Short mmCIF file of C-alpha atoms and ligand atoms in Angstrom, two decimals:
data_model
loop_
_atom_site.label_atom_id
_atom_site.label_comp_id
_atom_site.label_asym_id
_atom_site.label_seq_id
_atom_site.Cartn_x
_atom_site.Cartn_y
_atom_site.Cartn_z
CA UNK A 1 -61.19 56.44 118.52
CA UNK A 2 -57.72 57.95 117.75
CA UNK A 3 -56.91 59.16 113.93
CA UNK A 4 -54.23 55.27 114.37
CA UNK A 5 -57.37 52.98 114.92
CA UNK A 6 -59.03 54.82 112.75
CA UNK A 7 -57.65 54.64 110.32
CA UNK A 8 -57.13 51.30 109.92
CA UNK A 9 -60.60 50.24 110.19
CA UNK A 10 -60.75 52.51 106.91
CA UNK A 11 -57.79 49.66 105.50
CA UNK A 12 -60.05 46.57 106.87
CA UNK A 13 -63.00 48.18 104.34
CA UNK A 14 -60.79 48.31 101.49
CA UNK A 15 -60.73 44.95 101.96
CA UNK A 16 -64.64 44.57 102.33
CA UNK A 17 -65.54 46.69 99.24
CA UNK A 18 -63.14 44.90 96.26
CA UNK A 19 -64.58 41.98 97.93
CA UNK A 20 -68.35 42.68 97.49
CA UNK A 21 -67.11 44.23 93.69
CA UNK A 22 -66.18 40.88 92.91
CA UNK A 23 -69.67 39.28 93.71
CA UNK A 24 -71.30 42.09 91.73
CA UNK A 25 -69.21 41.14 89.29
CA UNK A 26 -69.89 37.69 88.89
CA UNK A 27 -74.04 39.31 89.24
CA UNK A 28 -73.28 42.88 86.24
CA UNK A 29 -75.32 40.82 83.75
CA UNK A 30 -78.70 41.17 85.55
CA UNK A 31 -77.79 44.29 86.74
CA UNK A 32 -79.46 46.96 87.21
CA UNK A 33 -77.86 50.97 87.65
CA UNK A 34 -78.36 52.89 91.64
CA UNK A 35 -78.91 56.07 91.82
CA UNK A 36 -74.73 55.84 93.18
CA UNK A 37 -73.79 54.33 89.98
CA UNK A 38 -75.27 55.90 87.36
CA UNK A 39 -74.46 59.38 89.13
CA UNK A 40 -70.49 57.71 89.16
CA UNK A 41 -70.93 57.32 85.43
CA UNK A 42 -71.60 60.69 84.67
CA UNK A 43 -68.94 61.54 87.36
CA UNK A 44 -70.48 62.92 89.74
CA UNK A 45 -71.65 61.68 93.65
CA UNK A 46 -75.08 61.14 94.28
CA UNK A 47 -75.50 61.14 98.48
CA UNK A 48 -77.93 60.07 100.69
CA UNK A 49 -77.54 62.21 104.65
CA UNK A 50 -77.88 59.41 107.38
CA UNK A 51 -79.28 59.10 110.74
CA UNK A 52 -77.04 57.17 112.75
CA UNK A 53 -80.36 56.03 115.05
CA UNK A 54 -81.38 53.72 111.79
CA UNK A 55 -78.55 51.80 110.53
CA UNK A 56 -79.47 49.17 112.98
CA UNK A 57 -82.98 49.03 110.03
CA UNK A 58 -81.75 45.83 107.67
CA UNK A 59 -84.20 48.22 105.22
CA UNK A 60 -83.07 50.94 106.03
CA UNK A 61 -79.23 49.87 105.86
CA UNK A 62 -79.76 47.48 102.85
CA UNK A 63 -81.94 50.59 100.44
CA UNK A 64 -78.47 52.65 102.06
CA UNK A 65 -75.91 50.51 100.44
CA UNK A 66 -77.42 49.22 97.78
CA UNK A 67 -77.87 53.42 96.29
CA UNK A 68 -76.19 55.52 97.73
CA UNK A 69 -72.94 56.83 96.94
CA UNK A 70 -71.52 58.99 99.65
CA UNK A 71 -73.60 59.94 103.11
CA UNK A 72 -74.03 62.39 105.46
CA UNK A 73 -74.56 62.55 109.11
CA UNK A 74 -78.00 64.36 109.64
CA UNK A 75 -77.29 65.90 113.53
CA UNK A 76 -74.33 63.90 114.26
CA UNK A 77 -71.19 65.99 113.49
CA UNK A 78 -73.66 69.12 114.64
CA UNK A 79 -71.78 71.25 117.54
CA UNK A 80 -74.50 70.42 119.98
CA UNK A 81 -73.75 65.92 119.26
CA UNK A 82 -69.75 66.90 119.20
CA UNK A 83 -68.60 69.15 121.72
CA UNK A 84 -71.77 69.59 124.66
CA UNK A 85 -69.91 71.85 126.43
CA UNK A 86 -66.79 73.18 126.19
CA UNK A 87 -63.62 70.80 124.79
CA UNK A 88 -65.09 67.34 125.46
CA UNK A 89 -66.00 65.69 121.61
CA UNK A 90 -67.90 63.26 121.45
CA UNK A 91 -67.10 61.32 118.10
CA UNK A 92 -70.39 58.31 118.49
CA UNK A 93 -72.60 58.13 116.72
CA UNK A 94 -70.90 60.36 113.78
CA UNK A 95 -68.52 57.06 114.21
CA UNK A 96 -70.66 55.88 113.37
CA UNK A 97 -72.27 56.82 110.74
CA UNK A 98 -68.39 57.42 108.98
CA UNK A 99 -67.48 53.86 109.88
CA UNK A 100 -70.95 52.25 108.03
CA UNK A 101 -69.68 54.48 104.83
CA UNK A 102 -65.80 53.30 105.17
CA UNK A 103 -66.89 50.26 105.37
CA UNK A 104 -68.87 50.08 102.04
CA UNK A 105 -67.10 51.90 100.39
CA UNK A 106 -68.98 55.36 100.21
CA UNK A 107 -67.93 58.68 101.09
CA UNK A 108 -68.30 61.31 103.64
CA UNK A 109 -69.45 65.43 103.78
CA UNK A 110 -68.93 66.29 106.83
CA UNK A 111 -71.95 68.85 108.54
CA UNK A 112 -71.66 72.10 109.64
CA UNK A 113 -68.44 72.82 111.13
CA UNK A 114 -70.37 77.12 112.18
CA UNK A 115 -73.56 77.36 112.26
CA UNK A 116 -76.42 79.00 114.42
CA UNK A 117 -78.42 76.94 114.70
CA UNK A 118 -78.08 72.94 117.48
CA UNK A 119 -75.48 75.05 119.41
CA UNK A 120 -75.16 74.47 122.37
CA UNK A 121 -75.68 76.74 124.52
CA UNK A 122 -72.12 77.78 125.74
CA UNK A 123 -70.89 79.12 122.68
CA UNK A 124 -73.40 82.14 123.39
CA UNK A 125 -72.09 82.78 126.96
CA UNK A 126 -68.38 83.74 125.75
CA UNK A 127 -67.05 87.30 124.53
CA UNK A 128 -65.85 86.91 121.83
CA UNK A 129 -62.59 86.40 122.46
CA UNK A 130 -62.75 83.26 123.85
CA UNK A 131 -65.64 82.41 121.39
CA UNK A 132 -62.48 82.77 118.28
CA UNK A 133 -60.73 80.40 120.57
CA UNK A 134 -64.18 77.75 120.54
CA UNK A 135 -64.69 78.11 117.03
CA UNK A 136 -61.36 77.28 115.88
CA UNK A 137 -60.74 74.50 118.68
CA UNK A 138 -63.70 73.64 117.65
CA UNK A 139 -63.13 73.12 113.88
CA UNK A 140 -59.64 71.64 114.87
CA UNK A 141 -60.97 69.34 117.07
CA UNK A 142 -63.79 67.32 115.23
CA UNK A 143 -62.02 68.23 111.51
CA UNK A 144 -59.20 66.82 113.40
CA UNK A 145 -60.54 63.43 114.05
CA UNK A 146 -61.86 62.91 111.59
CA UNK A 147 -58.91 64.08 109.42
CA UNK A 148 -58.53 62.51 105.52
CA UNK A 149 -62.23 60.99 105.63
CA UNK A 150 -64.18 64.26 104.33
CA UNK A 151 -64.16 64.66 100.73
CA UNK A 152 -66.03 67.60 101.57
CA UNK A 153 -67.31 70.03 104.36
CA UNK A 154 -69.74 72.45 105.46
CA UNK A 155 -67.48 75.34 107.09
CA UNK A 156 -69.78 77.30 107.47
CA UNK A 157 -74.17 76.48 107.31
CA UNK A 158 -76.59 79.33 107.09
CA UNK A 159 -74.69 82.84 107.34
CA UNK A 160 -77.04 84.85 104.94
CA UNK A 161 -80.69 86.35 106.57
CA UNK A 162 -83.64 85.56 103.49
CA UNK A 163 -85.85 88.45 102.73
CA UNK A 164 -84.27 90.71 99.49
CA UNK A 165 -81.77 93.13 102.01
CA UNK A 166 -78.87 90.07 101.34
CA UNK A 167 -77.94 90.71 105.13
CA UNK A 168 -75.65 88.69 107.96
CA UNK A 169 -77.95 86.13 109.93
CA UNK A 170 -77.37 87.71 113.66
CA UNK A 171 -75.46 84.14 115.31
CA UNK A 172 -72.54 85.04 117.91
CA UNK A 173 -70.30 84.76 115.44
CA UNK A 174 -71.93 87.67 113.55
CA UNK A 175 -72.79 89.07 116.12
CA UNK A 176 -69.28 89.32 117.83
CA UNK A 177 -66.36 88.25 115.71
CA UNK A 178 -68.43 90.45 112.76
CA UNK A 179 -68.45 89.61 109.21
CA UNK A 180 -64.54 87.99 109.09
CA UNK A 181 -65.81 85.18 111.03
CA UNK A 182 -66.68 83.16 107.96
CA UNK A 183 -63.24 83.97 106.11
CA UNK A 184 -61.45 82.91 109.88
CA UNK A 185 -63.40 79.66 109.75
CA UNK A 186 -61.91 78.31 106.85
CA UNK A 187 -58.58 79.82 107.26
CA UNK A 188 -58.92 77.06 110.73
CA UNK A 189 -60.86 74.96 109.07
CA UNK A 190 -58.01 75.29 106.03
CA UNK A 191 -55.61 74.44 108.60
CA UNK A 192 -57.10 71.77 110.32
CA UNK A 193 -57.70 69.19 106.49
CA UNK A 194 -55.91 70.38 103.44
CA UNK A 195 -57.56 67.78 101.40
CA UNK A 196 -61.05 68.44 102.28
CA UNK A 197 -62.70 70.69 100.18
CA UNK A 198 -65.04 73.15 101.93
CA UNK A 199 -68.05 75.17 101.58
CA UNK A 200 -70.34 77.08 102.28
CA UNK A 201 -73.62 75.67 102.60
CA UNK A 202 -77.29 78.18 102.81
CA UNK A 203 -81.09 77.45 101.18
CA UNK A 204 -82.50 79.76 99.45
CA UNK A 205 -80.10 80.72 97.47
CA UNK A 206 -80.86 77.56 94.79
CA UNK A 207 -81.91 80.69 92.15
CA UNK A 208 -80.38 84.45 91.39
CA UNK A 209 -81.90 86.48 94.45
CA UNK A 210 -80.88 89.01 96.82
CA UNK A 211 -79.45 85.81 99.01
CA UNK A 212 -77.65 83.43 96.88
CA UNK A 213 -76.35 87.24 94.74
CA UNK A 214 -74.69 88.27 98.79
CA UNK A 215 -73.56 84.96 98.89
CA UNK A 216 -71.70 84.94 95.36
CA UNK A 217 -70.05 88.03 96.68
CA UNK A 218 -69.33 86.90 99.21
CA UNK A 219 -66.92 83.72 97.93
CA UNK A 220 -65.96 86.39 94.85
CA UNK A 221 -64.28 88.66 97.22
CA UNK A 222 -62.87 85.12 98.89
CA UNK A 223 -61.37 83.45 96.02
CA UNK A 224 -60.02 87.46 94.19
CA UNK A 225 -58.75 86.72 98.02
CA UNK A 226 -57.08 84.39 98.37
CA UNK A 227 -59.28 83.09 101.45
CA UNK A 228 -59.39 79.06 100.99
CA UNK A 229 -63.01 77.81 100.23
CA UNK A 230 -63.91 74.97 97.42
CA UNK A 231 -67.10 75.37 97.53
CA UNK A 232 -70.83 76.28 97.40
CA UNK A 233 -73.26 74.27 98.46
CA UNK A 234 -77.29 74.37 97.72
CA UNK A 235 -79.56 73.10 100.22
CA UNK A 236 -82.72 72.42 97.86
CA UNK A 237 -85.34 71.78 100.38
CA UNK A 238 -88.30 72.44 97.74
CA UNK A 239 -92.01 72.45 98.84
CA UNK A 240 -94.66 74.66 96.67
CA UNK A 241 -93.84 77.59 98.32
CA UNK A 242 -90.83 77.86 97.83
CA UNK A 243 -90.51 75.66 94.17
CA UNK A 244 -87.82 74.55 92.09
CA UNK A 245 -86.57 78.27 90.68
CA UNK A 246 -86.74 78.29 86.83
CA UNK A 247 -82.76 79.80 86.83
CA UNK A 248 -81.49 76.55 88.56
CA UNK A 249 -78.98 76.02 86.07
CA UNK A 250 -77.76 79.16 85.72
CA UNK A 251 -77.55 80.54 89.48
CA UNK A 252 -75.49 77.15 89.58
CA UNK A 253 -73.66 78.24 86.95
CA UNK A 254 -72.48 81.31 88.38
CA UNK A 255 -71.07 80.27 91.43
CA UNK A 256 -68.41 77.74 89.44
CA UNK A 257 -67.97 80.87 86.41
CA UNK A 258 -65.61 81.90 90.03
CA UNK A 259 -64.00 78.76 89.66
CA UNK A 260 -65.25 76.64 93.23
CA UNK A 261 -67.64 73.22 92.93
CA UNK A 262 -70.86 73.16 93.54
CA UNK A 263 -73.41 70.55 95.23
CA UNK A 264 -77.04 70.11 95.98
CA UNK A 265 -76.58 69.42 99.26
CA UNK A 266 -79.91 68.65 101.46
CA UNK A 267 -82.65 67.91 98.28
CA UNK A 268 -86.27 67.21 98.92
CA UNK A 269 -88.85 69.06 96.89
CA UNK A 270 -92.48 68.09 99.18
CA UNK A 271 -94.69 66.04 96.60
CA UNK A 272 -95.75 63.03 94.80
CA UNK A 273 -95.82 60.78 91.47
CA UNK A 274 -95.29 62.67 88.57
CA UNK A 275 -95.42 66.33 89.46
CA UNK A 276 -92.58 65.40 92.33
CA UNK A 277 -90.47 62.96 89.41
CA UNK A 278 -90.91 66.31 86.96
CA UNK A 279 -89.19 68.52 89.85
CA UNK A 280 -86.67 66.21 90.37
CA UNK A 281 -85.17 65.78 86.91
CA UNK A 282 -85.52 69.46 87.08
CA UNK A 283 -82.67 69.75 89.62
CA UNK A 284 -80.92 66.48 88.30
CA UNK A 285 -80.77 67.79 85.21
CA UNK A 286 -79.65 71.35 86.30
CA UNK A 287 -76.42 70.07 88.01
CA UNK A 288 -75.74 67.62 85.06
CA UNK A 289 -75.67 70.77 82.79
CA UNK A 290 -73.27 72.32 84.95
CA UNK A 291 -68.79 70.22 84.66
CA UNK A 292 -68.58 71.91 87.98
CA UNK A 293 -71.72 70.32 89.63
CA UNK A 294 -69.71 67.89 91.99
CA UNK A 295 -72.72 65.83 93.06
CA UNK A 296 -75.99 65.79 94.45
CA UNK A 297 -77.86 64.02 97.67
CA UNK A 298 -81.03 63.83 99.11
CA UNK A 299 -82.41 64.49 103.07
CA UNK A 300 -82.45 61.05 103.64
CA UNK A 301 -83.11 58.19 102.32
CA UNK A 302 -87.04 57.64 103.12
CA UNK A 303 -90.08 59.19 103.35
CA UNK A 304 -91.52 58.18 107.30
CA UNK A 305 -87.71 59.37 108.68
CA UNK A 306 -86.99 63.28 106.88
CA UNK A 307 -87.36 66.55 108.26
CA UNK A 308 -90.66 66.48 106.06
CA UNK A 309 -92.43 63.37 106.50
CA UNK A 310 -95.30 64.57 106.41
CA UNK A 311 -94.86 66.31 102.35
CA UNK A 312 -93.17 63.02 101.17
CA UNK A 313 -89.88 64.56 99.77
CA UNK A 314 -88.09 61.91 99.89
CA UNK A 315 -87.40 59.22 96.67
CA UNK A 316 -87.93 56.01 98.30
CA UNK A 317 -91.44 55.37 99.98
CA UNK A 318 -92.12 54.10 103.88
CA UNK A 319 -92.29 51.17 103.16
CA UNK A 320 -88.37 51.70 101.11
CA UNK A 321 -90.66 51.14 97.33
CA UNK A 322 -88.44 53.40 94.68
CA UNK A 323 -91.31 56.22 94.27
CA UNK A 324 -91.44 58.19 90.34
CA UNK A 325 -89.12 60.37 91.54
CA UNK A 326 -86.28 57.26 92.36
CA UNK A 327 -87.30 56.03 88.51
CA UNK A 328 -86.97 60.08 86.79
CA UNK A 329 -83.93 60.76 89.03
CA UNK A 330 -82.23 56.93 87.61
CA UNK A 331 -83.60 58.41 84.27
CA UNK A 332 -82.26 61.74 84.26
CA UNK A 333 -78.53 60.13 85.65
CA UNK A 334 -78.35 58.25 82.60
CA UNK A 335 -79.04 55.25 84.71
CA UNK A 336 -81.89 52.01 84.02
CA UNK A 337 -83.78 50.22 85.67
CA UNK A 338 -83.96 46.80 87.49
CA UNK A 339 -86.08 44.60 85.92
CA UNK A 340 -89.61 45.40 84.78
CA UNK A 341 -88.25 49.34 85.73
CA UNK A 342 -88.45 51.56 82.70
CA UNK A 343 -85.41 51.05 80.28
CA UNK A 344 -84.34 47.78 82.75
CA UNK A 345 -83.73 44.20 80.92
CA UNK A 346 -87.49 42.57 81.07
CA UNK A 347 -89.79 45.27 80.44
CA UNK A 348 -93.00 44.67 79.14
CA UNK A 349 -93.44 41.59 80.84
CA UNK A 350 -94.46 43.03 83.73
CA UNK A 351 -97.49 41.25 85.59
CA UNK A 352 -99.73 42.16 88.52
CA UNK A 353 -102.96 41.10 90.29
CA UNK A 354 -106.25 42.93 91.56
CA UNK A 355 -108.39 41.09 94.03
CA UNK A 356 -111.74 42.57 95.74
CA UNK A 357 -112.94 42.44 99.52
CA UNK A 358 -115.84 44.69 100.78
CA UNK A 359 -114.75 46.59 104.16
CA UNK A 360 -117.34 48.38 105.48
CA UNK A 361 -121.17 47.57 104.90
CA UNK A 362 -124.24 50.38 105.62
CA UNK A 363 -128.20 50.80 103.93
CA UNK A 364 -126.92 53.37 102.08
CA UNK A 365 -123.59 52.51 100.33
CA UNK A 366 -120.48 50.09 101.85
CA UNK A 367 -116.59 50.91 101.34
CA UNK A 368 -113.95 48.16 98.53
CA UNK A 369 -110.90 47.70 98.42
CA UNK A 370 -108.61 46.36 96.28
CA UNK A 371 -105.27 44.89 97.11
CA UNK A 372 -102.83 45.22 93.99
CA UNK A 373 -100.30 42.63 93.94
CA UNK A 374 -96.92 42.77 91.99
CA UNK A 375 -96.10 39.75 89.74
CA UNK A 376 -92.74 37.82 90.25
CA UNK A 377 -90.97 40.94 88.79
CA UNK A 378 -90.91 44.51 90.47
CA UNK A 379 -93.06 47.20 88.83
CA UNK A 380 -92.35 51.04 87.99
CA UNK A 381 -96.41 51.67 88.51
CA UNK A 382 -100.04 49.81 87.60
CA UNK A 383 -103.89 50.70 86.75
CA UNK A 384 -106.68 48.34 88.07
CA UNK A 385 -110.03 48.15 86.71
CA UNK A 386 -113.67 47.89 88.69
CA UNK A 387 -116.50 47.51 86.97
CA UNK A 388 -119.57 49.42 89.34
CA UNK A 389 -122.85 47.45 88.90
CA UNK A 390 -125.95 49.95 87.23
CA UNK A 391 -126.94 52.35 90.04
CA UNK A 392 -124.33 52.10 92.35
CA UNK A 393 -121.59 55.82 92.10
CA UNK A 394 -118.27 56.32 93.89
CA UNK A 395 -118.19 59.38 95.84
CA UNK A 396 -114.44 58.49 97.54
CA UNK A 397 -111.54 57.33 97.06
CA UNK A 398 -107.85 56.55 98.31
CA UNK A 399 -104.17 56.33 97.23
CA UNK A 400 -105.00 55.98 94.36
CA UNK A 401 -106.18 58.62 91.51
CA UNK A 402 -109.41 57.18 89.85
CA UNK A 403 -110.81 58.50 85.74
CA UNK A 404 -114.60 57.12 84.71
CA UNK A 405 -115.80 56.33 81.46
CA UNK A 406 -119.51 55.26 81.95
CA UNK A 407 -119.48 52.41 84.78
CA UNK A 408 -116.23 51.61 84.39
CA UNK A 409 -113.52 52.52 86.67
CA UNK A 410 -109.82 53.14 85.61
CA UNK A 411 -107.67 53.04 88.80
CA UNK A 412 -103.89 54.72 89.07
CA UNK A 413 -101.43 54.16 91.84
CA UNK A 414 -101.18 58.36 93.53
CA UNK A 415 -97.74 57.73 95.64
CA UNK A 416 -98.00 54.14 95.91
CA UNK A 417 -97.24 52.70 92.19
CA UNK A 418 -93.66 51.21 92.82
CA UNK A 419 -93.60 47.76 94.11
CA UNK A 420 -91.36 44.71 94.22
CA UNK A 421 -91.88 41.24 93.32
CA UNK A 422 -94.17 40.54 95.22
CA UNK A 423 -94.96 42.76 96.85
CA UNK A 424 -98.10 44.09 97.37
CA UNK A 425 -101.28 48.11 98.22
CA UNK A 426 -104.21 48.13 98.21
CA UNK A 427 -106.75 50.57 96.83
CA UNK A 428 -110.53 51.58 98.78
CA UNK A 429 -113.23 53.74 97.77
CA UNK A 430 -116.71 54.33 99.15
CA UNK A 431 -119.94 53.79 97.02
CA UNK A 432 -123.61 54.47 96.97
CA UNK A 433 -125.82 51.42 96.04
CA UNK A 434 -128.48 53.52 94.81
CA UNK A 435 -130.91 50.57 95.76
CA UNK A 436 -127.71 47.56 94.59
CA UNK A 437 -126.35 45.64 96.28
CA UNK A 438 -124.60 43.61 94.51
CA UNK A 439 -120.66 43.04 94.22
CA UNK A 440 -118.22 45.25 92.10
CA UNK A 441 -116.26 43.09 89.02
CA UNK A 442 -112.52 43.74 89.08
CA UNK A 443 -110.77 43.68 85.58
CA UNK A 444 -108.06 42.52 85.33
CA UNK A 445 -104.32 44.26 86.20
CA UNK A 446 -101.79 45.87 84.08
CA UNK A 447 -98.12 46.50 85.44
CA UNK A 448 -95.05 48.36 83.71
C1 LIG B 501 -82.10 69.22 109.93
C2 LIG B 501 -81.82 67.76 109.97
O1 LIG B 501 -83.21 67.27 108.85
C3 LIG B 501 -83.27 68.23 111.37
O2 LIG B 501 -82.94 65.87 112.47
C4 LIG B 501 -83.21 68.10 112.96
O3 LIG B 501 -83.81 67.98 113.72
C5 LIG B 501 -82.94 70.27 111.83
O4 LIG B 501 -81.63 69.80 111.28
N1 LIG B 501 -80.39 73.16 106.80
C6 LIG B 501 -79.45 71.82 107.30
C7 LIG B 501 -80.21 70.91 107.92
O5 LIG B 501 -78.65 71.98 106.57
O6 LIG B 501 -78.61 69.95 109.17
C8 LIG B 501 -81.51 70.85 108.42
O7 LIG B 501 -81.29 69.36 108.92
C9 LIG B 501 -82.63 71.39 106.99
C10 LIG B 501 -82.37 72.49 106.93
#
């Protein structure tokens, strides 16, 4: 699509958005906050990475469109996707995301122009002067196509090594053009789209450490010499090996004090339940405490499509149910939930039911399964009780956490607390009969 057409589709989109806003206003009395609206109330954007291949899935786009104010193409703007052979640009998948975002009034982050990874092999074969030209052509070709349509670009991604040295990472750009390639890339980017904020983006730079200090020194040098840089992106991929640092806020603040914006660009935190929720709260609070932290992006909509799906690091589970982490982020952003959700109308009136079936049986034991179903309001969490007949004992439990008081087992969700109105989840357990084949009794389900 040429620029003219792209601009036309943007103008047409504005009409759609205005119509959508009217509909929303008519329902505002019962509307809950979303991540995007709550963040906007704090003067921030709240975005997500998006993959073009999922836009045809109704639940995916419904969640995306409802909750987020900014999108980052997860792979579609990378060099291998946009210029697979020299001088031949392909924008089909990236355009799909940008067009979708614009038609819903969402902003777009550009990711990424110069990176050692997802780089087509032809780039690595070039000599220094050809490489310099190719890098500048890539920047002007890609940024030119989306000129005026991208709020922030990750101009250079991951140019520093991990570890204590603070050294640059080996890449065709570093190895052939030297340290100056970053500055050259930023200057080319400013020329290609003067309206876009230009960011340096990296990981393991979230706390104060040798790597973040090396980036800090580069940014300080750039700002002192007038090299165009507007923002620093902190990827913020966290797990037990790389937890949310205790000096996260201080680190964001020291960059902001250099006169650049800071953005959390690829947030995901492996884990589940209240521990994951607490970590998300820390991140949101750190951003909100730094005036120049202009927005946050999570690295995907749903756990099932996360690049680290095994670690369930996102805010919506594989069924697009809101996880405790979602509630935590929404409330840290000052938002209130929907009907029956924390802070939302009808909180405390939510209901659920629990029904029991025996799913397997053998001489010494059996498996039981309890289905928990939300009533006519969505629920944030639930509690179910199972009373075991005398002599029986539970040897295993899944999809829930149990507390015992004599023969009464109280089960709470592990990852499966949030349920849409009428939706169900199950937990299961294995019982040792100890000579009793009687059925357990499932007590009242309580919802919150
Ligand atoms: C990841 C994508 O999520 C994956 O789909 C892809 O296979 C590899 O790249 N740092 C970045 C992102 O800047 O571009 C990476 O995205 C995750 C790490």
